[in-house]
Short mmCIF file of C-alpha atoms in Angstrom, two decimals:
data_model
loop_
_atom_site.label_atom_id
_atom_site.label_comp_id
_atom_site.label_asym_id
_atom_site.label_seq_id
_atom_site.Cartn_x
_atom_site.Cartn_y
_atom_site.Cartn_z
CA MET A 11 -0.09 -0.43 -0.03
CA ARG A 12 1.83 2.74 -1.08
CA ILE A 13 1.06 6.69 -0.19
CA PRO A 14 -1.70 8.44 -1.90
CA ASP A 15 -0.23 11.36 -3.95
CA TRP A 16 -2.17 13.79 -2.50
CA LEU A 17 -0.73 13.03 1.14
CA ARG A 18 2.28 12.56 0.53
CA LEU A 19 2.07 16.83 -1.97
CA ALA A 20 0.50 18.02 0.96
CA ILE A 21 2.98 17.00 3.44
CA GLN A 22 5.44 18.15 1.49
CA ALA A 23 4.17 21.53 1.17
CA SER A 24 2.57 21.98 4.18
CA GLU A 25 -0.81 22.16 2.93
CA LEU A 26 -2.28 20.43 5.21
CA ASP A 27 -3.32 20.48 9.33
CA ALA A 28 -0.49 18.51 10.30
CA THR A 29 -2.70 16.22 12.75
CA PHE A 30 -4.84 15.20 10.21
CA ALA A 31 -2.07 14.18 7.99
CA ALA A 32 0.13 12.59 10.93
CA GLY A 33 -3.23 10.70 10.99
CA ALA A 34 -3.71 9.42 7.60
CA ALA A 35 -0.15 8.33 7.35
CA PHE A 36 0.22 6.30 10.19
CA ALA A 37 -3.19 4.33 8.64
CA VAL A 38 -0.31 3.40 5.79
CA LEU A 39 1.85 2.96 7.80
CA ASP A 40 -0.20 1.40 10.05
CA ALA A 41 -1.13 -1.61 6.94
CA HIS A 42 2.50 -1.91 6.56
CA VAL A 43 3.35 -2.89 9.92
CA ARG A 44 1.29 -5.05 10.22
CA GLU A 45 1.04 -7.65 7.09
CA THR A 46 4.00 -10.30 7.68
CA ARG A 47 6.68 -8.88 5.76
CA PHE A 48 10.00 -10.18 4.73
CA SER A 49 12.56 -7.18 5.62
CA ALA A 50 10.49 -5.78 8.81
CA GLN A 51 13.68 -6.13 10.69
CA ALA A 52 16.03 -5.20 8.41
CA TRP A 53 13.12 -2.41 7.81
CA ARG A 54 13.31 -1.23 11.72
CA TYR A 55 16.75 -1.88 12.49
CA ARG A 56 18.16 0.67 8.98
CA LEU A 57 15.48 3.11 10.46
CA ALA A 58 17.33 3.02 13.41
CA LEU A 59 21.05 3.74 12.33
CA GLY A 60 19.27 6.33 10.45
CA ALA A 61 18.12 7.85 13.67
CA ALA A 62 21.12 7.30 15.86
CA ALA A 63 23.27 8.94 13.07
CA THR A 64 20.48 12.32 13.63
CA ALA A 65 20.89 11.52 16.70
CA CYS A 66 24.64 11.93 16.94
CA ARG A 67 24.39 15.23 14.56
CA LYS A 68 22.04 16.94 17.86
CA THR A 69 24.82 16.06 20.63
CA GLY A 70 27.86 16.96 17.77
CA ARG A 71 29.92 14.05 17.60
CA PRO A 72 30.31 14.36 13.98
CA GLU A 73 29.38 10.52 12.90
CA ASP A 74 27.16 9.80 10.03
CA GLU A 75 25.69 6.41 9.49
CA ALA A 76 28.33 5.36 7.45
CA ALA A 77 30.78 6.13 10.66
CA LEU A 78 27.42 4.90 13.19
CA ARG A 79 26.93 1.89 10.95
CA ASP A 80 31.40 0.17 10.98
CA ALA A 81 31.32 1.44 14.98
CA PHE A 82 28.84 -1.46 15.72
CA LEU A 83 30.08 -4.09 12.90
CA LEU A 84 33.77 -3.51 13.24
CA THR A 85 33.41 -3.84 17.89
CA ARG A 86 33.91 -7.58 18.72
CA THR A 87 32.49 -9.46 21.42
CA GLY A 88 33.96 -7.59 24.64
CA ASP A 89 34.96 -4.31 23.11
CA ASP A 90 33.48 -1.16 23.57
CA ALA A 91 31.87 -0.06 20.51
CA GLY A 92 32.53 3.73 21.52
CA PRO A 93 30.20 7.09 22.38
CA ALA A 94 28.73 7.20 18.52
CA GLY A 95 28.63 3.67 18.53
CA ARG A 96 26.29 3.52 21.84
CA MET A 97 24.18 5.20 20.85
CA LEU A 98 23.43 3.60 17.85
CA LEU A 99 23.26 -0.20 20.50
CA GLY A 100 20.51 2.80 21.98
CA TRP A 101 18.80 3.07 19.65
CA ARG A 102 18.88 -0.52 17.59
CA LEU A 103 17.02 -1.07 21.42
CA LEU A 104 14.13 -0.06 20.96
CA VAL A 105 13.74 -2.15 17.58
CA SER A 106 15.52 -5.28 19.49
CA THR A 107 12.78 -4.86 22.65
CA PRO A 108 9.45 -6.12 22.37
CA VAL A 109 6.93 -3.37 22.65
CA ASP A 110 5.53 -4.59 26.20
CA GLU A 111 9.36 -4.42 27.09
CA LEU A 112 10.14 -0.76 26.43
CA ALA A 113 9.25 1.32 29.21
CA SER A 114 10.94 -1.10 32.15
CA GLU A 115 13.53 0.08 34.19
CA ASP A 116 16.10 -2.43 32.96
CA THR A 117 15.02 -1.29 28.54
CA LEU A 118 15.45 3.04 30.32
CA GLY A 119 19.13 2.35 31.92
CA SER A 120 20.31 1.62 29.59
CA LEU A 121 19.15 3.39 26.46
CA ILE A 122 19.95 6.59 28.74
CA GLU A 123 23.60 5.22 29.19
CA MET A 124 24.67 4.02 26.34
CA CYS A 125 22.72 7.15 24.68
CA GLY A 126 25.82 8.74 26.85
CA TYR A 127 24.23 10.99 29.39
CA ARG A 128 23.71 10.61 33.20
CA LEU A 129 20.79 8.08 34.85
CA ASP A 130 20.60 9.48 38.18
CA GLY A 131 17.80 7.42 38.70
CA ARG A 132 15.19 8.42 36.57
CA ALA A 133 14.68 5.61 34.22
CA SER A 134 12.02 4.55 36.77
CA ASP A 135 10.31 7.80 36.19
CA LEU A 136 10.74 8.06 32.45
CA GLY A 137 9.21 4.47 31.97
CA ASP A 138 6.61 5.37 34.59
CA LEU A 139 5.09 8.44 31.94
CA MET A 140 5.44 6.46 29.19
CA LYS A 141 2.62 3.89 31.25
CA GLU A 142 1.24 7.40 32.16
CA ALA A 143 1.04 8.76 28.20
CA THR A 144 0.14 5.57 26.53
CA GLY A 145 -2.75 4.73 28.98
CA ILE A 146 -5.06 8.44 28.12
CA GLY A 147 -6.31 7.32 24.71
CA GLN A 148 -5.67 6.04 21.45
CA ASN A 149 -4.71 8.90 20.30
CA PRO A 150 -0.48 8.26 19.45
CA LEU A 151 0.53 11.90 19.01
CA ALA A 152 -1.39 12.45 22.60
CA ALA A 153 0.30 10.38 23.70
CA ALA A 154 3.53 11.87 22.08
CA GLU A 155 2.84 15.07 22.88
CA ARG A 156 2.71 14.54 26.49
CA VAL A 157 5.85 12.52 26.56
CA TYR A 158 8.35 15.51 24.81
CA ARG A 159 6.81 18.12 27.24
CA SER A 160 7.35 15.91 29.99
CA VAL A 161 10.73 15.40 29.62
CA GLN A 162 11.33 18.52 27.92
CA ARG A 163 10.30 20.52 31.03
CA LEU A 164 11.63 18.10 34.25
CA TRP A 165 14.42 16.79 31.99
CA PRO A 166 16.07 19.42 29.48
CA GLU A 167 19.21 17.47 28.63
CA TYR A 168 17.11 14.23 27.21
CA GLU A 169 15.25 15.79 24.63
CA ALA A 170 16.96 16.14 21.97
CA VAL A 171 17.64 12.57 21.66
CA ILE A 172 16.43 9.64 24.86
CA ALA A 173 12.45 11.81 24.49
CA PRO A 174 12.09 11.08 20.15
CA TRP A 175 13.22 7.71 21.37
CA LEU A 176 10.20 7.96 24.19
CA CYS A 177 7.49 8.94 21.80
CA ASP A 178 8.55 6.42 19.37
CA ALA A 179 8.16 3.91 21.55
CA VAL A 180 4.78 4.88 23.34
CA VAL A 181 3.91 5.71 20.02
CA ALA A 182 3.82 2.14 18.78
CA ARG A 183 2.16 0.73 21.75
CA VAL A 184 -0.81 2.88 21.23
CA LEU A 185 -0.84 1.44 17.55
CA GLY A 186 -0.66 -1.64 19.28
CA TRP A 187 2.24 -2.87 16.76
CA SER A 188 4.78 -5.84 18.63
CA ARG A 189 7.92 -3.88 17.61
CA ALA A 190 8.61 -0.24 17.61
CA VAL A 191 9.14 2.21 14.61
CA PRO A 192 12.26 4.15 14.43
CA LEU A 193 9.81 7.53 12.67
CA PHE A 194 10.62 10.58 15.29
CA LEU A 195 14.34 11.52 14.59
CA ILE A 196 14.47 10.34 11.42
CA ALA A 197 11.99 12.49 8.95
CA GLY A 198 13.49 15.14 6.67
CA SER A 199 15.19 16.81 9.83
CA ALA A 200 18.46 15.58 8.65
CA ARG A 201 18.49 18.83 5.94
CA ARG A 202 17.10 21.08 8.40
CA ASP A 203 18.59 20.55 11.57
CA ARG A 204 22.16 20.93 8.62
CA ALA A 205 20.77 24.48 7.64
CA GLN A 206 20.08 25.53 11.24
CA GLY A 207 23.93 25.12 12.16
CA SER A 208 23.00 22.76 15.94
CA TYR A 209 20.09 21.21 17.44
CA LYS A 210 18.25 24.63 19.03
CA PRO A 211 14.70 22.50 21.12
CA ASP A 212 11.99 23.56 19.73
CA ARG A 213 10.83 24.84 23.04
CA GLY A 214 7.87 27.30 21.64
CA ALA A 215 6.74 25.31 19.12
CA ASP A 216 3.31 23.84 19.24
CA GLY A 217 1.69 20.39 19.30
CA SER A 218 2.11 20.48 15.51
CA MET A 219 6.01 20.31 15.49
CA ILE A 220 5.36 16.38 16.75
CA ALA A 221 2.55 16.27 14.47
CA SER A 222 4.29 17.05 11.43
CA ARG A 223 7.03 14.93 12.25
CA TYR A 224 5.54 12.71 12.10
CA ALA A 225 3.95 12.81 9.66
CA CYS A 226 7.20 13.40 7.55
CA ALA A 227 9.08 10.16 9.40
CA ALA A 228 5.95 7.59 8.21
CA LEU A 229 5.89 9.16 4.30
CA GLU A 230 9.76 8.93 4.68
CA ALA A 231 9.61 4.73 6.64
CA VAL A 232 6.56 3.09 4.16
CA ASP A 233 8.70 4.50 1.27
CA ARG A 234 11.81 2.73 2.93
CA ALA A 235 9.87 -0.28 3.84
CA ILE A 236 8.30 -0.26 0.37
CA LEU A 237 12.23 -0.01 -1.24
CA LEU A 238 13.31 -2.63 1.06
CA GLU A 239 10.59 -5.61 -0.07
CA ARG A 240 11.39 -4.94 -3.36
CA ARG A 241 14.86 -6.34 -2.77
CA ALA A 242 13.55 -8.62 0.15
CA THR A 243 11.84 -10.61 -2.60
CA ARG A 244 14.44 -10.19 -5.09
CA LEU A 245 16.50 -12.20 -2.73
CA LEU A 246 14.12 -14.72 -1.44
CA GLN A 247 13.44 -15.10 -5.33
CA VAL A 248 17.15 -15.35 -5.75
CA ALA A 249 18.18 -18.10 -2.60
CA PRO A 250 17.08 -21.38 -4.35
CA LYS A 251 20.01 -20.86 -6.70
CA LEU A 252 22.70 -20.39 -3.69
CA ARG A 253 24.05 -23.56 -3.67
CA ALA A 254 26.98 -22.85 -1.16
CA LYS A 255 26.92 -24.23 1.49
CA GLY A 256 25.02 -22.11 4.81
CA ALA A 257 23.73 -20.20 1.94
CA GLN A 258 20.15 -19.59 3.24
CA GLY A 259 21.74 -18.63 6.54
CA ILE A 260 22.68 -15.54 4.97
CA VAL A 261 19.93 -14.56 3.08
CA GLN A 262 18.10 -14.70 6.56
CA THR A 263 20.91 -12.87 8.56
CA LEU A 264 20.24 -10.00 5.64
CA LEU A 265 16.17 -9.85 5.86
CA ALA A 266 16.75 -9.55 9.37
CA ASP A 267 19.54 -7.01 10.35
CA ASP A 268 20.35 -3.80 8.63
CA ALA A 269 24.10 -5.83 7.30
CA LEU A 270 26.54 -7.13 8.25
CA MET A 271 30.59 -7.71 7.18
CA ALA A 272 31.61 -10.39 4.81
CA SER A 273 34.11 -11.48 8.01
CA HIS A 274 31.19 -11.76 10.33
CA ALA A 275 32.35 -14.92 11.64
CA PHE A 276 29.81 -17.81 10.01
CA SER A 277 30.83 -20.89 11.24
CA ASN A 278 30.12 -23.22 8.88
CA MET A 279 31.21 -20.78 5.60
CA SER A 280 35.29 -19.94 4.51
CA ASP A 281 36.13 -16.97 4.44
CA ARG A 282 36.49 -16.80 0.20
CA GLY A 283 33.08 -18.79 0.46
CA LEU A 284 31.89 -15.60 1.51
CA ARG A 285 33.22 -13.44 -0.57
CA ARG A 286 32.43 -15.46 -3.14
CA LEU A 287 28.58 -15.54 -2.56
CA PHE A 288 28.82 -12.14 -2.13
CA ALA A 289 30.31 -11.54 -5.09
CA ARG A 290 27.12 -13.47 -6.09
CA LEU A 291 24.32 -12.02 -4.39
CA VAL A 292 25.24 -8.81 -5.76
CA SER A 293 26.28 -9.44 -9.85
CA LEU A 294 22.67 -10.72 -9.34
CA GLY A 295 20.96 -7.43 -8.18
CA ALA A 296 19.75 -8.77 -4.75
CA VAL A 297 22.38 -6.97 -1.79
CA ARG A 298 24.75 -4.58 -2.45
CA GLU A 299 27.86 -3.22 -0.64
CA LEU A 300 27.23 -0.02 1.16
CA SER A 301 30.56 0.85 2.88
CA GLY A 302 32.33 2.17 -0.61
CA ARG A 303 35.54 0.39 0.38
CA ASP A 304 37.30 -2.52 -1.19
CA SER A 305 38.15 -4.03 1.86
CA PHE A 306 36.07 -4.17 4.82
CA ARG A 307 33.11 -4.59 3.45
CA ILE A 308 29.57 -4.84 4.33
CA TYR A 309 26.37 -5.94 2.21
CA GLY A 310 23.56 -5.93 3.28
CA LEU A 311 19.51 -5.35 1.44
CA MET B 29 11.55 -6.34 67.11
CA MET B 30 14.76 -8.73 65.29
CA SER B 31 13.12 -12.10 66.00
CA ALA B 32 9.88 -11.99 65.21
CA GLN B 33 11.35 -10.59 62.22
CA THR B 34 13.43 -13.29 61.16
CA GLY B 35 9.86 -16.04 62.16
CA LYS B 36 7.99 -13.89 59.37
CA GLN B 37 10.67 -14.71 57.50
CA LYS B 38 11.23 -18.32 57.90
CA ASN B 39 7.43 -19.25 57.58
CA GLY B 40 7.16 -17.34 54.11
CA ALA B 41 8.69 -18.95 51.84
CA GLU B 42 8.75 -16.01 48.81
CA THR B 43 11.63 -13.76 50.63
CA ASN B 44 15.21 -15.64 50.51
CA ALA B 45 16.99 -12.82 51.01
CA PRO B 46 17.48 -11.80 54.67
CA LEU B 47 14.53 -8.87 55.59
CA PHE B 48 16.28 -5.49 55.91
CA ASP B 49 14.55 -2.72 57.58
CA ARG B 50 14.60 0.41 54.48
CA GLU B 51 11.83 2.20 56.28
CA LEU B 52 12.04 2.78 59.82
CA GLU B 53 9.11 3.58 60.86
CA HIS B 54 9.32 2.41 64.49
CA LEU B 55 11.82 5.45 64.85
CA PRO B 56 10.92 9.32 64.82
CA GLN B 57 10.72 11.30 62.33
CA ALA B 58 14.77 13.14 62.81
CA LEU B 59 16.11 9.61 64.19
CA ARG B 60 14.98 8.02 60.12
CA TRP B 61 16.38 10.56 58.31
CA ARG B 62 19.90 10.69 61.44
CA GLU B 63 20.03 7.05 60.51
CA TRP B 64 19.43 7.22 56.72
CA MET B 65 22.38 9.29 55.93
CA ALA B 66 24.67 7.36 58.27
CA ARG B 67 23.21 4.85 55.80
CA VAL B 68 23.78 6.36 52.66
CA GLU B 69 27.62 8.00 53.79
CA ALA B 70 28.08 4.24 54.99
CA VAL B 71 28.06 2.94 51.66
CA ILE B 72 29.45 5.14 50.61
CA PHE B 73 32.42 5.55 52.19
CA ALA B 74 32.96 1.11 51.76
CA ALA B 75 32.82 1.59 47.55
CA ARG B 76 35.70 1.60 45.99
CA GLU B 77 33.78 3.12 42.65
CA PRO B 78 31.17 5.43 43.19
CA VAL B 79 27.98 4.79 44.21
CA THR B 80 24.93 5.09 42.01
CA ARG B 81 21.83 5.99 43.07
CA GLU B 82 20.54 3.34 42.71
CA THR B 83 22.49 0.14 45.17
CA LEU B 84 22.25 4.00 47.43
CA ALA B 85 18.00 3.69 47.31
CA GLN B 86 18.49 -0.12 48.49
CA VAL B 87 19.07 1.80 51.45
CA VAL B 88 16.59 4.10 52.46
CA GLY B 89 12.87 4.56 52.89
CA ARG B 90 10.22 4.20 49.62
CA GLY B 91 9.29 8.05 49.96
CA CYS B 92 13.14 9.73 51.11
CA ASN B 93 14.77 11.83 48.62
CA LEU B 94 18.42 10.84 48.03
CA ASP B 95 18.79 14.58 47.06
CA LEU B 96 18.53 15.71 50.35
CA ILE B 97 20.33 13.43 52.29
CA ILE B 98 22.94 14.01 50.24
CA GLU B 99 22.96 17.73 50.39
CA ASP B 100 22.78 17.34 53.99
CA ILE B 101 25.45 15.46 54.99
CA SER B 102 27.73 17.33 52.43
CA ALA B 103 27.22 20.12 54.65
CA GLU B 104 28.05 18.14 57.38
CA LEU B 105 30.74 18.01 55.56
CA THR B 106 32.08 21.07 54.66
CA ASP B 107 34.15 21.70 57.76
CA ARG B 108 36.16 17.89 57.26
CA PRO B 109 39.17 17.05 54.82
CA TYR B 110 37.24 15.07 52.93
CA GLU B 111 33.83 15.33 50.13
CA LEU B 112 31.26 14.03 48.20
CA VAL B 113 31.80 13.97 45.11
CA ARG B 114 29.39 12.84 41.90
CA VAL B 115 31.46 11.31 39.03
CA ALA B 116 31.04 8.83 36.71
CA GLY B 117 27.29 7.85 38.03
CA GLY B 118 27.27 8.10 40.98
CA TRP B 119 28.68 9.70 44.67
CA GLN B 120 32.57 9.22 45.80
CA HIS B 121 34.20 10.36 48.36
CA ARG B 122 37.67 12.54 48.22
CA THR B 123 39.55 14.90 50.21
CA ARG B 124 39.57 17.75 49.21
CA PRO B 125 42.35 18.93 46.13
CA SER B 126 44.20 21.35 48.89
CA LEU B 127 45.30 18.89 50.32
CA ALA B 128 46.61 17.08 47.29
CA ASP B 129 50.46 17.79 48.50
CA ALA B 130 50.01 16.83 51.78
CA ILE B 131 48.66 12.82 50.91
CA ARG B 132 51.64 13.16 48.29
CA THR B 133 54.64 13.52 50.66
CA ALA B 134 53.64 11.47 53.03
CA PHE B 135 52.90 8.53 50.94
CA GLY B 136 55.46 9.13 48.33
CA ILE B 137 55.09 8.72 44.94
CA VAL B 138 52.85 5.76 46.34
CA GLU B 139 50.97 7.90 43.03
CA THR B 140 53.41 6.79 40.13
CA GLY B 141 50.51 4.02 38.77
CA GLU B 142 48.31 6.30 37.95
CA SER B 143 49.94 9.42 37.45
CA LEU B 144 50.98 10.79 34.21
CA SER B 145 52.63 12.81 32.75
CA GLU B 146 51.98 15.91 30.47
CA ALA B 147 52.63 13.78 27.77
CA GLU B 148 50.18 11.01 28.52
CA ALA B 149 47.93 13.21 29.83
CA LEU B 150 47.69 14.83 27.02
CA VAL B 151 47.04 11.72 24.24
CA LEU B 152 44.62 10.80 27.14
CA MET B 153 42.40 13.93 26.90
CA SER B 154 43.07 13.79 22.90
CA ILE B 155 41.42 10.72 22.77
CA GLY B 156 38.82 11.80 25.30
CA TYR B 157 37.62 14.83 22.67
CA PHE B 158 38.52 12.20 19.75
CA GLN B 159 37.31 8.44 20.00
CA PRO B 160 37.02 5.96 18.98
CA ILE B 161 41.17 6.87 17.44
CA THR B 162 44.18 4.61 16.72
CA ARG B 163 46.50 4.85 17.08
CA ALA B 164 48.80 5.74 13.67
CA GLU B 165 45.68 9.06 14.22
CA LEU B 166 46.79 10.11 16.86
CA SER B 167 50.73 10.28 16.08
CA SER B 168 49.67 12.13 12.66
CA PHE B 169 47.64 14.59 15.13
CA PHE B 170 50.79 14.82 17.61
CA ALA B 171 52.90 14.95 14.58
CA ARG B 172 55.32 11.93 16.39
CA GLU B 173 54.77 9.19 16.95
CA VAL B 174 52.94 7.70 20.05
CA SER B 175 54.41 4.87 21.23
CA ARG B 176 52.39 1.54 22.01
CA ASP B 177 54.22 1.76 25.48
CA LEU B 178 52.36 5.04 25.78
CA ILE B 179 48.40 3.72 25.36
CA GLY B 180 49.42 0.40 27.48
CA LYS B 181 50.08 2.58 30.14
CA LEU B 182 46.94 4.94 29.60
CA ARG B 183 45.66 0.96 28.93
CA ARG B 184 46.88 -0.50 32.68
CA ALA B 185 45.48 2.94 34.11
CA GLY B 186 41.88 1.93 32.68
CA PHE B 187 41.41 4.95 31.54
CA ILE B 188 41.08 3.36 27.87
CA ALA B 189 39.94 -0.06 25.92
CA SER B 190 40.33 -1.16 22.83
CA GLY B 191 37.01 0.18 20.93
CA PRO B 192 35.91 -0.40 17.02
CA ARG B 193 38.69 -1.64 15.27
CA SER B 194 38.99 0.61 12.09
CA PRO B 195 38.14 0.05 8.36
CA GLN B 196 41.76 0.61 7.37
CA PRO B 197 44.59 -2.00 6.23
CA GLY B 198 46.16 -4.29 9.74
CA ALA B 199 42.61 -2.98 10.71
CA PRO B 200 44.21 -1.01 13.69
CA TYR B 201 42.28 -0.87 16.94
CA THR B 202 40.93 1.74 18.09
CA TYR B 203 41.12 3.13 21.18
CA VAL B 204 37.22 4.51 23.94
CA THR B 205 37.80 5.78 27.11
CA THR B 206 35.86 4.38 29.88
CA PRO B 207 34.45 4.68 32.91
CA ALA B 208 37.61 4.69 34.99
CA PHE B 209 38.61 7.67 32.94
CA LEU B 210 35.41 9.77 33.60
CA ALA B 211 35.31 9.27 37.87
CA HIS B 212 39.31 10.62 37.49
CA PHE B 213 39.46 12.46 36.17
CA GLY B 214 35.69 13.55 37.57
CA PHE B 215 33.28 14.52 35.28
CA GLU B 216 29.90 13.40 34.92
CA THR B 217 29.78 12.01 30.72
CA LEU B 218 31.24 13.13 28.41
CA ARG B 219 30.38 15.53 27.40
CA ASP B 220 30.96 17.68 30.65
CA LEU B 221 34.50 17.36 29.60
CA PRO B 222 35.63 20.73 29.32
CA ASP B 223 35.26 23.47 26.19
CA PHE B 224 33.15 19.89 25.05
CA ASP B 225 30.36 22.29 23.07
CA MET B 226 32.92 25.46 22.04
CA LEU B 227 35.08 22.09 20.08
CA GLU B 228 32.01 21.38 18.83
CA ASP B 229 30.40 24.67 16.96
CA ALA B 230 34.23 24.67 16.25
CA GLY B 231 33.12 22.03 13.97
CA LEU B 232 36.91 20.84 15.78
CA LEU B 233 35.31 17.11 17.66
CA ASN B 234 34.97 15.88 14.09
CA LYS B 235 39.07 14.25 13.36
CA GLU B 236 38.55 13.43 10.43
CA ARG B 237 38.46 16.85 9.60
CA LEU B 238 40.89 17.93 11.67
CA LEU B 239 42.95 15.49 10.37
CA GLU B 240 43.19 17.02 6.50
CA ASP B 241 43.02 20.67 7.51
CA ILE B 242 45.72 21.14 9.90
CA PRO B 243 48.15 17.32 9.54
CA GLY B 244 50.37 17.57 13.13
CA ALA B 245 47.32 20.68 14.46
CA MET B 246 48.05 19.44 17.97
CA GLY B 247 52.01 19.11 17.64
CA ARG B 248 52.95 22.31 19.21
CA LEU B 249 50.15 21.71 22.52
#
């Protein structure tokens, strides 16, 4: 299901009432979230990458999506992903944790530390805030609005990164999704934030700031879902042709995450075998090389 | 009171941790508060690492405001040679900085294990600002070799750890700072590093740009 042209044009031109636009876009997005999808997790993790990149920019870190992907994939178990890599881990937590557990003290404590903020015993307060916001009714925008304003008022240092994460979590909860979708930070914010220089909190903005963000984000997320699903379908079409042992496991991994490294430890395949498999997948148009490098290559849908 | 509680605990199958009276409801308000202060300070005193709010919350009543407790303890310590300091997301006892010389004199050079030369401190701070960063990148910052020994020393002191590997030939390790680094220098988060915001506004936190524009930029420091 595509975004209807009238809605796309209206959102891009900011012609509609923001709440109405967000509602219409959410309806389309909701359909995508609910259909069983091959690329559902790859899609969420890729959105998480985009959100983490925006979060880095908002907090003055220089890393872009490619650098974040490197930090994540090149960190060995037991090593530290660094401040930017941890930011990505925080956003991946939004996707990897079942929606029911997003408001738990453990999840929120990890999030705050991963994003490089002081904990100060606020994890349980944030959880209460989320539960209160999702308790007020069936309106995802109202829930997001409530969480965002409360964080802005109580803990302004959390506004740039933590508040958007919490908003996405309560939106998923109100809409009854089993896994959240990173939305708040992905929409057109790249351009706007760059134009404004470093992040300025929109303190004076009214409720329409959140509604129009979600309208744009839902539009963008649906477009990406359609694109990734097309690529996933292509990958599954060529999958039966792959005779290499272990190839099917790699196909599943590609569908379940943003990207993986050719040197990723797959127990049953040699490095050379893996490289050949990925070369074949690229030539069949089923996956893309994402790093643009000759070595330490990264593949994904 | 104690024995009655112990008895209850034996009967109740659901609790296996020893019963600890957090609320202290049998005490008058003032005594209760004093006991909570004593507990919090004792826990911080006994700990080797900064103690988090979560840890402290276990020994005081549910409705107890920890910030006020800490404030009251700090007020009592104003005339003492040590104080409560917030570091790395928790609280710790610290001797007052003005007494550092006295302590160093008394113990001779006991601190050599952790005391850093100016060059080492400079490398450490650079890692703090530009992490994750490789030894080769640090060397081109300083326009001279940053030795393996120096990195090894910072690592042994617990200030840095291995980060992601760098996607360059040989996949060298990058280095990142640890929570112990923050604790030792009295920062709560990386954003508390001096002039972090200033560097950020000037676009100087971007190590790639810095290396491109002014190789050896830090050489003269």
